[in-house]
């Protein structure tokens, strides 16, 4: 199980909105919906978020057994 609650906190800290992710950084609404629902996304998506937010995967996601 994936938990992306840290992503939303990191976005808030970096002062980046979901609207900006969609319009400025070309993230798809489908990807954001998957993240909101804690569904799996590609490693490429995680990498893109980390590069954009200048953070590590630990700053945006937790994996539960």
GROMACS .gro file of N, CA and C in nm:
model
  195
    1UNK      N    1   0.084  -0.118   0.000
    1UNK     CA    2   0.000   0.000   0.000
    1UNK      C    3   0.089   0.124   0.000
    2UNK      N    4   0.050   0.222  -0.077
    2UNK     CA    5   0.123   0.347  -0.089
    2UNK      C    6   0.050   0.458  -0.015
    3UNK      N    7   0.126   0.545   0.048
    3UNK     CA    8   0.070   0.660   0.117
    3UNK      C    9   0.143   0.784   0.069
    4UNK      N   10   0.071   0.871   0.000
    4UNK     CA   11   0.130   0.994  -0.055
    4UNK      C   12   0.098   1.117   0.028
    5UNK      N   13   0.059   1.098   0.153
    5UNK     CA   14   0.025   1.215   0.235
    5UNK      C   15   0.144   1.309   0.253
    6UNK      N   16   0.265   1.254   0.250
    6UNK     CA   17   0.383   1.339   0.261
    6UNK      C   18   0.398   1.429   0.138
    7UNK      N   19   0.353   1.383   0.023
    7UNK     CA   20   0.360   1.466  -0.098
    7UNK      C   21   0.284   1.595  -0.079
    8UNK      N   22   0.165   1.587  -0.026
    8UNK     CA   23   0.081   1.706  -0.011
    8UNK      C   24   0.143   1.803   0.088
    9UNK      N   25   0.209   1.750   0.191
    9UNK     CA   26   0.278   1.836   0.287
    9UNK      C   27   0.400   1.902   0.222
   10UNK      N   28   0.473   1.826   0.141
   10UNK     CA   29   0.590   1.879   0.072
   10UNK      C   30   0.549   1.987  -0.028
   11UNK      N   31   0.441   1.961  -0.100
   11UNK     CA   32   0.392   2.063  -0.194
   11UNK      C   33   0.358   2.192  -0.119
   12UNK      N   34   0.292   2.178  -0.006
   12UNK     CA   35   0.255   2.295   0.073
   12UNK      C   36   0.380   2.370   0.120
   13UNK      N   37   0.478   2.296   0.167
   13UNK     CA   38   0.603   2.357   0.214
   13UNK      C   39   0.673   2.431   0.101
   14UNK      N   40   0.671   2.372  -0.019
   14UNK     CA   41   0.737   2.432  -0.135
   14UNK      C   42   0.650   2.537  -0.204
   15UNK      N   43   0.528   2.554  -0.153
   15UNK     CA   44   0.432   2.651  -0.207
   15UNK      C   45   0.400   2.626  -0.354
   16UNK      N   46   0.376   2.498  -0.385
   16UNK     CA   47   0.335   2.458  -0.519
   16UNK      C   48   0.197   2.395  -0.508
   17UNK      N   49   0.105   2.442  -0.590
   17UNK     CA   50  -0.032   2.392  -0.586
   17UNK      C   51  -0.051   2.281  -0.689
   18UNK      N   52  -0.158   2.206  -0.672
   18UNK     CA   53  -0.192   2.104  -0.771
   18UNK      C   54  -0.221   2.169  -0.906
   19UNK      N   55  -0.280   2.284  -0.905
   19UNK     CA   56  -0.307   2.359  -1.027
   19UNK      C   57  -0.177   2.389  -1.101
   20UNK      N   58  -0.074   2.429  -1.028
   20UNK     CA   59   0.056   2.456  -1.090
   20UNK      C   60   0.118   2.329  -1.146
   21UNK      N   61   0.103   2.217  -1.075
   21UNK     CA   62   0.155   2.090  -1.126
   21UNK      C   63   0.093   2.058  -1.261
   22UNK      N   64  -0.035   2.082  -1.274
   22UNK     CA   65  -0.106   2.050  -1.399
   22UNK      C   66  -0.068   2.148  -1.509
   23UNK      N   67  -0.074   2.275  -1.482
   23UNK     CA   68  -0.056   2.376  -1.587
   23UNK      C   69   0.088   2.417  -1.614
   24UNK      N   70   0.167   2.429  -1.513
   24UNK     CA   71   0.305   2.473  -1.533
   24UNK      C   72   0.400   2.357  -1.557
   25UNK      N   73   0.375   2.244  -1.489
   25UNK     CA   74   0.468   2.132  -1.495
   25UNK      C   75   0.413   2.012  -1.572
   26UNK      N   76   0.298   2.029  -1.634
   26UNK     CA   77   0.238   1.929  -1.723
   26UNK      C   78   0.210   1.793  -1.660
   27UNK      N   79   0.174   1.791  -1.532
   27UNK     CA   80   0.131   1.665  -1.471
   27UNK      C   81  -0.014   1.641  -1.511
   28UNK      N   82  -0.044   1.516  -1.539
   28UNK     CA   83  -0.180   1.485  -1.581
   28UNK      C   84  -0.273   1.481  -1.460
   29UNK      N   85  -0.398   1.513  -1.485
   29UNK     CA   86  -0.498   1.506  -1.378
   29UNK      C   87  -0.516   1.361  -1.333
   30UNK      N   88  -0.499   1.267  -1.426
   30UNK     CA   89  -0.510   1.125  -1.391
   30UNK      C   90  -0.402   1.082  -1.293
   31UNK      N   91  -0.281   1.132  -1.313
   31UNK     CA   92  -0.171   1.100  -1.222
   31UNK      C   93  -0.198   1.159  -1.085
   32UNK      N   94  -0.242   1.284  -1.082
   32UNK     CA   95  -0.274   1.346  -0.953
   32UNK      C   96  -0.388   1.274  -0.883
   33UNK      N   97  -0.485   1.227  -0.959
   33UNK     CA   98  -0.595   1.152  -0.901
   33UNK      C   99  -0.544   1.021  -0.840
   34UNK      N  100  -0.454   0.953  -0.909
   34UNK     CA  101  -0.396   0.829  -0.855
   34UNK      C  102  -0.319   0.859  -0.726
   35UNK      N  103  -0.246   0.968  -0.724
   35UNK     CA  104  -0.172   1.005  -0.603
   35UNK      C  105  -0.267   1.038  -0.489
   36UNK      N  106  -0.375   1.109  -0.519
   36UNK     CA  107  -0.475   1.141  -0.416
   36UNK      C  108  -0.537   1.016  -0.357
   37UNK      N  109  -0.554   0.914  -0.440
   37UNK     CA  110  -0.618   0.788  -0.397
   37UNK      C  111  -0.516   0.685  -0.349
   38UNK      N  112  -0.390   0.728  -0.335
   38UNK     CA  113  -0.283   0.640  -0.289
   38UNK      C  114  -0.266   0.515  -0.374
   39UNK      N  115  -0.282   0.531  -0.503
   39UNK     CA  116  -0.261   0.422  -0.597
   39UNK      C  117  -0.117   0.427  -0.647
   40UNK      N  118  -0.071   0.317  -0.704
   40UNK     CA  119   0.066   0.314  -0.753
   40UNK      C  120   0.080   0.401  -0.878
   41UNK      N  121   0.196   0.462  -0.890
   41UNK     CA  122   0.233   0.540  -1.008
   41UNK      C  123   0.371   0.491  -1.052
   42UNK      N  124   0.415   0.535  -1.168
   42UNK     CA  125   0.543   0.488  -1.220
   42UNK      C  126   0.659   0.548  -1.141
   43UNK      N  127   0.771   0.480  -1.146
   43UNK     CA  128   0.893   0.531  -1.084
   43UNK      C  129   0.933   0.661  -1.152
   44UNK      N  130   0.905   0.673  -1.279
   44UNK     CA  131   0.935   0.796  -1.352
   44UNK      C  132   0.857   0.914  -1.293
   45UNK      N  133   0.734   0.892  -1.255
   45UNK     CA  134   0.654   0.997  -1.192
   45UNK      C  135   0.715   1.039  -1.060
   46UNK      N  136   0.758   0.941  -0.981
   46UNK     CA  137   0.822   0.970  -0.852
   46UNK      C  138   0.951   1.050  -0.876
   47UNK      N  139   1.029   1.008  -0.974
   47UNK     CA  140   1.153   1.078  -1.007
   47UNK      C  141   1.123   1.223  -1.049
   48UNK      N  142   1.024   1.242  -1.135
   48UNK     CA  143   0.988   1.377  -1.181
   48UNK      C  144   0.946   1.465  -1.064
   49UNK      N  145   0.867   1.411  -0.973
   49UNK     CA  146   0.825   1.488  -0.856
   49UNK      C  147   0.945   1.525  -0.769
   50UNK      N  148   1.036   1.430  -0.750
   50UNK     CA  149   1.154   1.457  -0.668
   50UNK      C  150   1.242   1.564  -0.730
   51UNK      N  151   1.259   1.559  -0.861
   51UNK     CA  152   1.340   1.661  -0.929
   51UNK      C  153   1.272   1.797  -0.920
   52UNK      N  154   1.143   1.799  -0.942
   52UNK     CA  155   1.068   1.924  -0.937
   52UNK      C  156   1.070   1.986  -0.798
   53UNK      N  157   1.053   1.902  -0.696
   53UNK     CA  158   1.042   1.951  -0.559
   53UNK      C  159   1.176   1.954  -0.486
   54UNK      N  160   1.283   1.910  -0.556
   54UNK     CA  161   1.416   1.904  -0.494
   54UNK      C  162   1.409   1.829  -0.361
   55UNK      N  163   1.362   1.704  -0.371
   55UNK     CA  164   1.345   1.622  -0.251
   55UNK      C  165   1.378   1.477  -0.284
   56UNK      N  166   1.364   1.389  -0.187
   56UNK     CA  167   1.385   1.247  -0.207
   56UNK      C  168   1.249   1.176  -0.204
   57UNK      N  169   1.244   1.051  -0.249
   57UNK     CA  170   1.117   0.977  -0.242
   57UNK      C  171   1.061   0.969  -0.100
   58UNK      N  172   1.149   0.968  -0.001
   58UNK     CA  173   1.103   0.965   0.138
   58UNK      C  174   1.025   1.089   0.178
   59UNK      N  175   1.040   1.195   0.101
   59UNK     CA  176   0.967   1.319   0.129
   59UNK      C  177   0.827   1.320   0.069
   60UNK      N  178   0.797   1.222  -0.017
   60UNK     CA  179   0.667   1.225  -0.083
   60UNK      C  180   0.587   1.095  -0.071
   61UNK      N  181   0.651   0.987  -0.027
   61UNK     CA  182   0.577   0.862  -0.024
   61UNK      C  183   0.624   0.768   0.084
   62UNK      N  184   0.529   0.692   0.136
   62UNK     CA  185   0.556   0.583   0.229
   62UNK      C  186   0.496   0.457   0.171
   63UNK      N  187   0.563   0.346   0.195
   63UNK     CA  188   0.512   0.217   0.149
   63UNK      C  189   0.482   0.133   0.272
   64UNK      N  190   0.359   0.084   0.281
   64UNK     CA  191   0.316   0.000   0.393
   64UNK      C  192   0.303  -0.143   0.346
   65UNK      N  193   0.336  -0.235   0.433
   65UNK     CA  194   0.320  -0.377   0.401
   65UNK      C  195   0.179  -0.422   0.425
   0.00000   0.00000   0.00000
